[in-house]
Coordinates of C-alpha atoms (C1' of nucleotides) in Angstrom, one line a residue:
Chain A
X1 CA 32.3 -28.9 2.1
X2 CA 29.1 -27.8 0.1
X3 CA 29.1 -31.3 -1.5
X4 CA 28.6 -33.0 1.7
X5 CA 25.2 -31.5 2.7
X6 CA 22.9 -34.1 2.3
X7 CA 19.9 -33.7 0.3
X8 CA 17.0 -32.6 2.9
X9 CA 13.3 -33.5 2.8
X10 CA 10.6 -32.6 4.8
X11 CA 11.3 -32.6 8.5
X12 CA 15.1 -32.6 8.0
X13 CA 17.2 -30.1 9.5
X14 CA 18.6 -27.0 7.3
X15 CA 21.3 -25.1 7.8
X16 CA 21.6 -21.4 7.3
X17 CA 25.9 -21.4 7.3
X18 CA 25.8 -23.9 4.1
X19 CA 23.0 -21.6 2.0
X20 CA 24.1 -20.0 -0.6
X21 CA 20.8 -17.6 -0.4
X22 CA 22.8 -16.1 2.9
X23 CA 23.2 -12.8 1.4
X24 CA 19.9 -12.3 0.5
X25 CA 18.0 -13.8 3.5
X26 CA 17.5 -13.1 7.1
X27 CA 21.2 -13.9 7.7
X28 CA 22.5 -11.4 6.0
X29 CA 25.3 -9.3 7.2
X30 CA 25.7 -11.9 10.7
X31 CA 29.1 -12.6 11.6
X32 CA 30.4 -16.5 11.2
X33 CA 29.8 -17.3 14.5
X34 CA 26.6 -15.9 14.9
X35 CA 25.6 -17.9 11.4
X36 CA 26.2 -21.2 13.2
X37 CA 24.2 -20.4 15.8
X38 CA 21.2 -19.5 13.6
X39 CA 21.4 -23.1 12.5
X40 CA 19.8 -24.1 15.6
X41 CA 16.9 -21.6 14.8
X42 CA 15.6 -22.9 11.5
X43 CA 13.7 -26.1 12.4
X44 CA 12.6 -27.7 9.2
X45 CA 12.0 -27.5 5.6
X46 CA 8.7 -27.7 4.0
X47 CA 7.9 -28.4 0.3
X48 CA 5.0 -26.6 -1.2
X49 CA 3.5 -28.0 -4.6
X50 CA 2.2 -25.4 -7.0
X51 CA -0.8 -23.8 -6.4
X52 CA -1.4 -25.3 -2.7
X53 CA -0.9 -22.9 0.4
X54 CA 2.0 -22.4 2.4
X55 CA -0.5 -21.1 5.1
X56 CA -4.2 -19.2 4.9
X57 CA -5.7 -16.1 6.3
X58 CA -6.9 -17.1 9.5
X59 CA -4.3 -19.8 10.3
X60 CA -2.8 -19.4 13.6
X61 CA 0.7 -18.0 13.6
X62 CA 3.7 -20.2 14.5
X63 CA 6.4 -19.5 12.2
X64 CA 7.8 -17.5 9.7
X65 CA 9.1 -18.7 6.4
X66 CA 12.3 -18.4 4.4
X67 CA 12.2 -19.1 0.8
X68 CA 14.6 -21.6 -0.1
X69 CA 13.3 -22.6 -3.8
X70 CA 10.5 -21.8 -6.0
X71 CA 8.3 -18.5 -5.5
X72 CA 5.1 -17.4 -4.2
X73 CA 2.1 -14.9 -4.2
X74 CA 0.2 -13.8 -1.3
X75 CA -3.1 -12.5 -1.2
X76 CA -6.1 -11.0 0.3
X77 CA -9.5 -11.8 -0.3
X78 CA -12.6 -9.3 0.1
X79 CA -16.2 -11.2 1.2
X80 CA -17.5 -10.8 -2.2
X81 CA -14.7 -12.7 -3.8
X82 CA -12.4 -10.3 -5.1
X83 CA -8.8 -10.9 -4.6
X84 CA -5.5 -8.5 -4.2
X85 CA -2.5 -9.7 -4.7
X86 CA -0.4 -8.0 -2.1
X87 CA 3.1 -9.4 -3.5
X88 CA 5.3 -11.8 -5.2
X89 CA 8.2 -13.3 -3.1
X90 CA 11.4 -15.1 -4.7
X91 CA 14.1 -17.0 -2.9
X92 CA 15.7 -15.6 0.2
X93 CA 12.7 -13.5 0.9
X94 CA 10.5 -14.0 4.1
X95 CA 7.1 -14.8 4.1
X96 CA 4.6 -14.5 7.1
X97 CA 5.4 -11.3 8.8
X98 CA 1.7 -10.1 8.7
X99 CA 1.0 -12.8 11.5
X100 CA 2.9 -11.4 14.3
X101 CA 0.4 -8.8 14.8
X102 CA -2.5 -10.7 15.3
X103 CA -1.2 -14.1 16.3
X104 CA -3.0 -15.2 12.8
X105 CA -2.2 -14.7 9.3
X106 CA -4.2 -12.1 7.4
X107 CA -3.4 -13.3 4.0
X108 CA -2.9 -16.4 1.9
X109 CA 0.5 -17.4 0.5
X110 CA 0.3 -19.7 -2.5
X111 CA 3.0 -21.2 -4.4
X112 CA 3.5 -20.2 -7.8
X113 CA 5.9 -23.0 -8.7
X114 CA 6.8 -26.5 -6.8
X115 CA 9.0 -24.7 -3.8
X116 CA 10.7 -25.1 -0.5
X117 CA 10.8 -23.0 2.5
X118 CA 12.5 -22.9 5.6
X119 CA 10.6 -23.1 8.7
X120 CA 11.8 -20.7 11.3
X121 CA 9.7 -21.1 14.5
X122 CA 8.7 -17.6 15.9
X123 CA 8.9 -18.0 19.7
X124 CA 12.4 -19.3 18.8
X125 CA 13.4 -16.4 17.2
X126 CA 12.1 -14.0 19.7
X127 CA 14.3 -16.1 21.9
X128 CA 17.3 -16.1 20.3
X129 CA 16.9 -12.5 19.1
X130 CA 17.5 -11.4 22.6
X131 CA 21.0 -13.8 22.5
X132 CA 22.2 -12.8 19.3
X133 CA 23.3 -9.4 18.5
X134 CA 22.6 -9.2 14.9
X135 CA 19.7 -11.4 14.4
X136 CA 17.3 -8.9 16.0
X137 CA 18.6 -5.8 13.9
X138 CA 18.5 -7.9 10.7
X139 CA 14.9 -9.2 11.4
X140 CA 14.2 -5.5 12.1
X141 CA 15.4 -4.4 9.0
X142 CA 13.6 -7.3 6.7
X143 CA 10.3 -6.1 8.5
X144 CA 11.2 -2.5 7.9
X145 CA 11.7 -3.5 4.0
X146 CA 8.7 -4.9 3.7
X147 CA 7.1 -1.9 4.9
X148 CA 9.2 0.3 2.2
X149 CA 8.4 -1.9 -0.2
X150 CA 4.4 -2.0 0.4
X151 CA 4.8 2.0 0.2
X152 CA 6.1 1.6 -3.4
X153 CA 3.4 -0.5 -4.4
X154 CA 1.1 2.1 -2.9
X155 CA 3.0 4.8 -4.8
X156 CA 2.2 2.4 -8.1
X157 CA -1.3 1.9 -7.2
X158 CA -2.3 4.9 -6.0
X159 CA -0.7 7.5 -8.6
X160 CA 0.5 5.6 -11.9
X161 CA -1.3 4.5 -14.8
X162 CA -1.6 0.9 -16.3
X163 CA 1.6 1.2 -18.5
X164 CA 3.7 2.8 -15.8
X165 CA 2.5 0.6 -13.4
X166 CA 3.5 -2.9 -15.9
X167 CA 7.1 -1.1 -16.5
X168 CA 7.9 -0.6 -12.8
X169 CA 6.6 -4.4 -11.9
X170 CA 9.1 -5.4 -14.8
X171 CA 11.8 -3.4 -13.8
X172 CA 11.2 -4.8 -10.1
X173 CA 11.3 -8.4 -11.3
X174 CA 14.4 -7.6 -13.3
X175 CA 16.3 -6.2 -10.3
X176 CA 15.4 -9.1 -8.4
X177 CA 16.2 -11.5 -10.7
X178 CA 19.5 -9.7 -11.2
X179 CA 20.1 -9.9 -7.2
X180 CA 19.9 -13.5 -7.4
X181 CA 22.5 -14.1 -10.4
X182 CA 20.0 -14.1 -13.4
X183 CA 20.1 -12.2 -16.3
X184 CA 18.5 -9.0 -15.6
X185 CA 16.8 -8.6 -19.3
X186 CA 15.5 -12.2 -19.4
X187 CA 13.6 -14.1 -17.3
X188 CA 10.3 -16.5 -17.3
X189 CA 7.4 -14.9 -15.1
X190 CA 5.9 -17.4 -12.8
X191 CA 2.4 -15.8 -12.6
X192 CA -0.5 -15.4 -14.9
X193 CA -1.6 -12.1 -16.3
X194 CA -4.4 -12.1 -14.1
X195 CA -2.3 -12.4 -10.8
X196 CA -0.1 -9.4 -12.3
X197 CA -3.2 -7.6 -12.8
X198 CA -4.5 -7.9 -9.4
X199 CA -1.2 -7.2 -8.0
X200 CA -0.9 -4.1 -10.3
X201 CA -4.8 -2.9 -9.8
X202 CA -5.4 -3.5 -13.4
X203 CA -8.0 -6.1 -15.3
X204 CA -5.6 -8.8 -16.8
X205 CA -6.7 -7.4 -20.7
X206 CA -5.3 -4.1 -19.5
X207 CA -1.8 -5.8 -18.5
X208 CA -1.8 -7.6 -21.7
X209 CA -2.6 -4.9 -23.9
X210 CA 0.2 -3.1 -22.1
X211 CA 2.7 -6.0 -22.7
X212 CA 1.2 -5.8 -26.3
X213 CA 2.1 -2.4 -26.4
X214 CA 5.8 -2.7 -24.9
X215 CA 6.4 -5.0 -27.6
X216 CA 5.4 -2.5 -30.6
X217 CA 7.2 0.1 -29.0
X218 CA 10.4 -2.2 -29.0
X219 CA 10.8 -1.8 -25.5
X220 CA 10.3 -5.7 -24.7
X221 CA 9.7 -8.9 -26.2
X222 CA 7.2 -11.2 -24.6
X223 CA 6.0 -14.6 -25.5
X224 CA 4.0 -15.8 -23.1
X225 CA 5.6 -16.0 -19.7
X226 CA 9.0 -15.4 -21.0
X227 CA 9.7 -11.9 -21.0
X228 CA 13.1 -10.1 -22.6
X229 CA 13.5 -6.6 -21.7
X230 CA 15.0 -4.8 -24.6
X231 CA 15.4 -1.2 -23.4
X232 CA 15.7 -1.1 -19.6
X233 CA 16.4 2.9 -20.0
X234 CA 13.2 3.5 -22.2
X235 CA 11.1 1.4 -19.3
X236 CA 12.6 3.6 -16.5
X237 CA 11.7 7.0 -18.7
X238 CA 8.1 5.3 -18.8
X239 CA 7.8 5.6 -15.0
X240 CA 9.2 9.1 -14.7
X241 CA 8.2 11.0 -17.5
X242 CA 4.8 10.1 -18.1
X243 CA 2.5 13.0 -18.1
X244 CA -1.2 13.4 -17.2
X245 CA -1.2 10.6 -14.6
X246 CA -3.3 10.8 -11.8
Chain B
X1 CA -0.7 11.0 40.9
X2 CA -1.7 12.1 37.1
X3 CA -1.6 16.1 38.3
X4 CA 1.8 15.9 39.5
X5 CA 3.3 15.4 36.1
X6 CA 4.6 18.6 35.1
X7 CA 3.6 20.0 31.5
X8 CA 6.5 19.3 29.4
X9 CA 8.3 20.9 26.7
X10 CA 10.8 20.0 24.0
X11 CA 13.7 18.3 25.6
X12 CA 12.1 17.4 28.5
X13 CA 11.7 13.7 29.8
X14 CA 8.3 11.9 29.1
X15 CA 7.1 9.2 31.1
X16 CA 5.3 6.3 29.5
X17 CA 4.1 5.1 32.9
X18 CA 2.1 8.3 33.1
X19 CA 0.7 8.3 29.8
X20 CA -2.9 8.0 29.2
X21 CA -2.0 6.5 25.6
X22 CA -0.6 3.5 26.9
X23 CA -3.4 1.4 25.7
X24 CA -2.9 2.5 22.1
X25 CA 0.8 2.9 22.0
X26 CA 4.1 0.8 21.8
X27 CA 4.0 0.2 25.7
X28 CA 0.5 -1.7 24.8
X29 CA 0.1 -5.3 27.0
X30 CA 3.2 -4.5 29.2
X31 CA 3.7 -4.7 32.9
X32 CA 3.7 -2.2 35.0
X33 CA 7.2 -3.2 36.1
X34 CA 8.1 -3.2 32.5
X35 CA 6.6 0.1 31.8
X36 CA 8.7 1.9 34.6
X37 CA 11.7 0.6 32.8
X38 CA 10.3 2.2 29.5
X39 CA 10.2 5.6 31.0
X40 CA 14.1 5.4 30.4
X41 CA 13.6 4.6 26.7
X42 CA 11.4 7.7 25.9
X43 CA 14.3 10.6 25.7
X44 CA 12.3 13.5 25.0
X45 CA 9.2 15.0 23.4
X46 CA 9.0 17.2 20.6
X47 CA 6.7 19.5 19.1
X48 CA 6.2 19.7 15.4
X49 CA 3.9 22.6 13.8
X50 CA 1.5 22.0 11.6
X51 CA 2.8 21.8 7.7
X52 CA 6.4 20.9 8.9
X53 CA 8.2 18.1 8.4
X54 CA 8.8 15.3 11.6
X55 CA 11.7 13.9 9.0
X56 CA 12.1 13.8 5.6
X57 CA 13.1 11.4 2.9
X58 CA 16.8 11.1 2.8
X59 CA 17.3 11.8 6.4
X60 CA 19.3 9.4 8.1
X61 CA 17.3 7.0 10.6
X62 CA 17.6 7.5 14.2
X63 CA 14.7 7.4 16.2
X64 CA 11.0 6.3 16.1
X65 CA 8.3 8.4 17.3
X66 CA 5.5 7.9 19.0
X67 CA 2.6 10.3 18.4
X68 CA 1.5 12.1 22.0
X69 CA -0.7 14.6 20.6
X70 CA -1.8 15.7 17.0
X71 CA -1.7 13.8 14.0
X72 CA 0.5 13.6 10.5
X73 CA 0.5 12.4 7.0
X74 CA 3.7 10.4 5.4
X75 CA 3.6 10.3 1.4
X76 CA 6.8 9.4 -0.8
X77 CA 7.3 11.8 -3.8
X78 CA 8.5 10.7 -7.1
X79 CA 11.0 12.7 -9.4
X80 CA 8.2 14.0 -11.8
X81 CA 6.0 15.6 -8.8
X82 CA 3.6 13.0 -8.0
X83 CA 2.9 12.7 -4.4
X84 CA 1.4 9.4 -2.8
X85 CA 0.4 9.7 1.1
X86 CA 0.8 6.7 2.1
X87 CA -0.7 7.1 5.5
X88 CA -2.3 9.0 8.3
X89 CA -1.1 8.8 11.9
X90 CA -3.4 9.6 15.0
X91 CA -2.4 9.8 18.7
X92 CA -0.6 6.9 20.1
X93 CA 0.7 5.2 16.6
X94 CA 4.1 5.2 15.6
X95 CA 6.0 6.8 12.7
X96 CA 9.3 6.3 11.6
X97 CA 9.6 2.4 10.8
X98 CA 10.4 2.6 7.2
X99 CA 13.9 4.0 7.8
X100 CA 14.8 0.7 9.8
X101 CA 15.7 -1.0 6.7
X102 CA 18.4 1.3 5.1
X103 CA 19.3 3.4 8.2
X104 CA 17.4 6.3 6.3
X105 CA 13.9 7.5 6.1
X106 CA 12.0 6.4 2.8
X107 CA 9.6 8.6 3.2
X108 CA 8.3 12.4 4.6
X109 CA 6.1 12.8 8.0
X110 CA 4.5 16.2 7.9
X111 CA 2.4 17.2 10.9
X112 CA -1.5 17.9 9.9
X113 CA -2.0 20.3 13.0
X114 CA 0.3 21.2 15.8
X115 CA 1.6 18.0 17.4
X116 CA 4.1 16.4 19.7
X117 CA 5.7 13.3 19.3
X118 CA 8.0 11.2 21.9
X119 CA 11.2 10.8 20.4
X120 CA 12.5 6.9 20.8
X121 CA 16.1 6.4 20.4
X122 CA 16.2 3.6 17.9
X123 CA 20.0 2.2 19.3
X124 CA 18.2 2.2 22.4
X125 CA 14.9 0.6 21.6
X126 CA 17.3 -2.0 20.4
X127 CA 19.2 -2.5 23.5
X128 CA 16.5 -2.4 25.6
X129 CA 14.3 -4.9 23.6
X130 CA 17.1 -7.4 24.6
X131 CA 16.5 -7.0 28.3
X132 CA 12.7 -6.4 28.7
X133 CA 10.6 -9.2 27.6
X134 CA 7.6 -7.6 26.5
X135 CA 9.1 -4.8 24.6
X136 CA 10.6 -6.8 21.5
X137 CA 7.4 -8.9 21.1
X138 CA 5.4 -5.8 21.1
X139 CA 7.5 -3.4 18.9
X140 CA 7.3 -6.7 16.5
X141 CA 3.5 -6.5 16.7
X142 CA 3.8 -3.1 15.8
X143 CA 5.6 -3.4 12.8
X144 CA 3.7 -6.3 11.7
X145 CA 0.5 -4.3 12.2
X146 CA 2.0 -1.5 10.1
X147 CA 2.6 -4.4 7.1
X148 CA -1.3 -5.6 7.7
X149 CA -2.6 -2.1 7.4
X150 CA -0.5 -1.5 4.3
X151 CA -2.1 -4.9 2.8
X152 CA -5.5 -3.3 3.4
X153 CA -4.5 0.0 1.5
X154 CA -3.4 -2.3 -1.1
X155 CA -6.9 -3.9 -1.4
X156 CA -8.3 -0.4 -1.3
X157 CA -6.0 1.1 -4.1
X158 CA -6.1 -1.9 -6.3
X159 CA -9.4 -3.7 -5.9
X160 CA -12.0 -1.1 -4.9
X161 CA -13.9 2.0 -6.9
X162 CA -13.8 5.5 -6.2
X163 CA -17.0 5.4 -3.7
X164 CA -16.1 2.3 -1.7
X165 CA -12.5 3.4 -1.2
X166 CA -14.1 6.5 0.3
X167 CA -16.3 4.4 2.6
X168 CA -13.7 2.5 3.8
X169 CA -11.6 5.6 4.5
X170 CA -14.5 6.8 6.4
X171 CA -15.0 3.9 8.3
X172 CA -11.2 3.4 8.9
X173 CA -11.4 6.8 10.9
X174 CA -14.3 6.3 12.7
X175 CA -12.9 3.3 14.1
X176 CA -9.6 4.9 15.0
X177 CA -11.6 7.8 16.4
X178 CA -13.7 5.3 18.6
X179 CA -10.4 3.8 19.9
X180 CA -9.3 7.1 21.2
X181 CA -12.6 7.4 23.0
X182 CA -14.5 9.9 20.5
X183 CA -17.3 9.6 18.7
X184 CA -17.6 7.1 16.0
X185 CA -20.0 9.0 13.9
X186 CA -18.8 12.6 14.1
X187 CA -15.2 13.8 13.6
X188 CA -13.4 16.7 12.1
X189 CA -11.0 15.7 9.2
X190 CA -7.6 17.0 9.3
X191 CA -6.5 16.8 5.9
X192 CA -7.5 18.4 3.0
X193 CA -9.6 16.5 -0.3
X194 CA -6.2 16.5 -1.9
X195 CA -4.6 14.6 0.9
X196 CA -7.3 12.1 1.1
X197 CA -7.5 11.7 -2.7
X198 CA -4.0 11.2 -3.0
X199 CA -4.0 8.5 -0.3
X200 CA -7.2 6.7 -2.0
X201 CA -5.4 7.0 -5.3
X202 CA -8.0 9.5 -6.9
X203 CA -8.2 12.9 -7.8
X204 CA -9.4 15.6 -5.0
X205 CA -12.8 16.2 -7.4
X206 CA -13.3 12.6 -7.6
X207 CA -13.4 12.6 -3.7
X208 CA -15.3 15.7 -3.4
X209 CA -18.1 13.8 -6.0
X210 CA -17.9 11.3 -3.6
X211 CA -18.7 13.0 -0.3
X212 CA -21.6 14.7 -2.2
X213 CA -23.2 11.4 -3.3
X214 CA -23.0 9.9 0.1
X215 CA -24.7 13.0 1.4
X216 CA -27.5 13.0 -1.2
X217 CA -27.9 8.9 -0.2
X218 CA -28.2 10.2 3.7
X219 CA -25.1 8.2 4.6
X220 CA -23.3 11.1 5.7
X221 CA -23.5 14.8 6.6
X222 CA -20.5 16.6 5.6
X223 CA -19.6 20.5 5.9
X224 CA -16.1 21.2 4.6
X225 CA -14.0 18.9 7.1
X226 CA -16.6 18.3 9.6
X227 CA -18.3 14.8 8.9
X228 CA -21.0 12.9 10.5
X229 CA -21.8 9.2 9.7
X230 CA -25.6 8.6 9.6
X231 CA -25.7 5.1 8.4
X232 CA -22.4 3.2 9.2
X233 CA -23.9 0.1 8.2
X234 CA -25.1 1.6 4.7
X235 CA -21.0 2.5 4.5
X236 CA -20.3 -1.2 5.2
X237 CA -23.0 -2.7 2.9
X238 CA -21.2 -0.3 0.3
X239 CA -17.6 -1.9 0.4
X240 CA -18.8 -5.4 0.2
X241 CA -21.6 -5.6 -1.9
X242 CA -20.7 -3.0 -4.8
X243 CA -20.5 -5.0 -7.9
X244 CA -18.9 -4.7 -11.4
X245 CA -15.9 -3.3 -9.4
X246 CA -12.2 -4.2 -11.0
Chain C
dC1 C1' -3.5 -35.2 -28.8
dG2 C1' -7.1 -33.3 -26.8
dT3 C1' -8.8 -30.1 -23.5
dA4 C1' -8.7 -26.9 -20.1
dT5 C1' -6.2 -22.5 -19.0
dC6 C1' -4.1 -18.8 -20.5
dC7 C1' -3.5 -15.0 -23.5
dT8 C1' -4.4 -11.6 -27.1
dT9 C1' -7.4 -8.4 -29.5
dG10 C1' -11.9 -5.9 -30.6
dA11 C1' -15.8 -3.0 -29.8
dT12 C1' -18.3 -1.0 -26.7
dA13 C1' -19.2 1.1 -21.9
dA14 C1' -18.4 2.8 -17.3
dG15 C1' -15.8 5.4 -14.3
dA16 C1' -12.6 8.8 -13.4
dT17 C1' -9.7 12.6 -14.7
dT18 C1' -9.2 17.2 -16.7
dC19 C1' -10.5 22.0 -17.2
dA20 C1' -13.1 25.5 -15.8
dA21 C1' -15.5 28.4 -12.9
dA22 C1' -17.7 29.5 -9.1
dG23 C1' -19.0 29.3 -3.9
dT24 C1' -17.4 28.7 1.1
dG25 C1' -14.7 29.8 5.1
dG26 C1' -10.8 31.0 8.1
dG27 C1' -7.3 33.8 8.9
dT28 C1' -5.3 38.0 9.2
dG29 C1' -3.9 42.6 9.0
dG30 C1' -5.6 47.2 8.5
Chain D
dC1 C1' -14.0 44.1 14.2
dC2 C1' -14.6 43.8 9.7
dA3 C1' -13.2 43.0 5.2
dC4 C1' -10.2 40.9 2.1
dC5 C1' -7.5 37.8 0.5
dC6 C1' -6.2 32.9 -0.1
dA7 C1' -6.7 28.2 0.4
dC8 C1' -10.0 24.5 0.2
dT9 C1' -14.4 22.7 -2.2
dT10 C1' -18.0 22.1 -5.0
dT11 C1' -20.0 21.4 -9.4
dG12 C1' -20.4 20.7 -14.2
dA13 C1' -18.9 19.4 -19.2
dA14 C1' -16.1 17.3 -21.9
dT15 C1' -12.0 13.7 -22.4
dC16 C1' -9.3 10.0 -22.1
dT17 C1' -8.7 5.6 -19.3
dT18 C1' -9.3 1.6 -18.3
dA19 C1' -13.1 -2.2 -17.5
dT20 C1' -16.1 -5.0 -19.4
dC21 C1' -18.0 -8.3 -22.6
dA22 C1' -16.9 -11.4 -26.5
dA23 C1' -14.5 -14.2 -29.8
dG24 C1' -10.8 -16.6 -31.4
dG25 C1' -5.6 -18.4 -30.8
dA26 C1' -1.9 -20.5 -28.4
dT27 C1' 0.2 -23.5 -25.1
dA28 C1' 0.8 -26.7 -21.4
dC29 C1' 0.1 -30.8 -19.5
dG30 C1' -1.9 -34.8 -18.4

DNA sequence: CGTATCCTTGATAAGATTCAAAGTGGGTGG
DNA sequence: CCACCCACTTTGAATCTTATCAAGGATACG
């Protein structure tokens, strides 16, 4: 019974089989039997306060993390201080995959609000992938999805102009909120204009101006972090039909 | 004995254990015993002529490919015809990882010159990963490396200016040629200015001007596709110390 | 309720694109 | 074998987009 699951705190055991994020998360598509075995895999939960790091670039890689509650950004820093936000992550999404390659994390993961993650020890995941049929495939799909997502961001950064980028960003957020059972057209952004700008390869002023422009054009209503998408079709049109782009 | 390996043609069996790319490719770090088992995995080779597709966006996903000879680009196309090159791949590198997530490829892979790939059936890879200790880890590392690489490209596209991007691109090429036993400072590019531009989020004219500028400044000598890096340190400085960047 | 952070807007400047034209080189077919 | 052709590259000038600098305004939080 869902109600009987105790409220977990740091260090307490989680249970994928009891988690309502199962549809979005690593266990997606696995059988009930496989799912119950998966509960062994998720060692503990960990809370991360707003603005605090889940991990930093250079940290040795031990585990990947499934977001149970809250949201994060990942970024990389250049020596001269420039920041590039490489992604925003929401509940059910997986963090830390970058660390596998060199056994050290290559980016920073920062909570955008008070959040909680499920800790998945990587060596256990490796081992259990040998045993559970569906887990290996599912994990590969998660990694592959990350690669595809990154290609989408490259498209955005490499060949769209400012307003197209913001439209694509808003539509992507909308779609992800929808998948989580929230409104497709109304939500609160957890990140600042500067973070959006970094992600989109724009300065914060440019982001702000694009928001204002969309509002003037009746595409959205925006007040600070609260966004209401009034014309989804119009935003989509913007991405596909804008000319003169690079 | 290396000399006894027959010259392979389409459909003929390959052998990782006999391949001189083993250091760069999927089998990296695997034991001799594991390596010999891997030979079962690589089903056949396939030749791809210059300008021809290895696969296209939408093709159903069956296999990943290790580049045995030649080089490729991957790109995604927007409905309005805009192209974004998402990567250039050289010998030993793996193509097709984007397909796992949806069981269909999400980008196009095009040979930049007459090339040859080893075909690795994905279902076999899955199966064999269960059996061979090192294979699963190595495959995960390959995927993770791709994610890290993509983050680097995002950094480049999102927070560097034109000349920094080209410098980063040239240094990356140099490093990859070096890893393959070629000169770090002198090589032939296989792609056009337009393809470089698409990859770097720039127009071909901008790429050309940046090449000319580097030449004026004595950083490189360039003639068409032939590039000679004269001042590697200078190129590196350009990336890290340039100010006023976004 | 004050204060720091974040956001908006305006004016100006810098950087990249666009349009145009000429130059280069490689490959092919006569 | 050579000449022609086509694709690619270079360069210039004008334009456009976005960044930069600056100032004022809103909001959230302690």
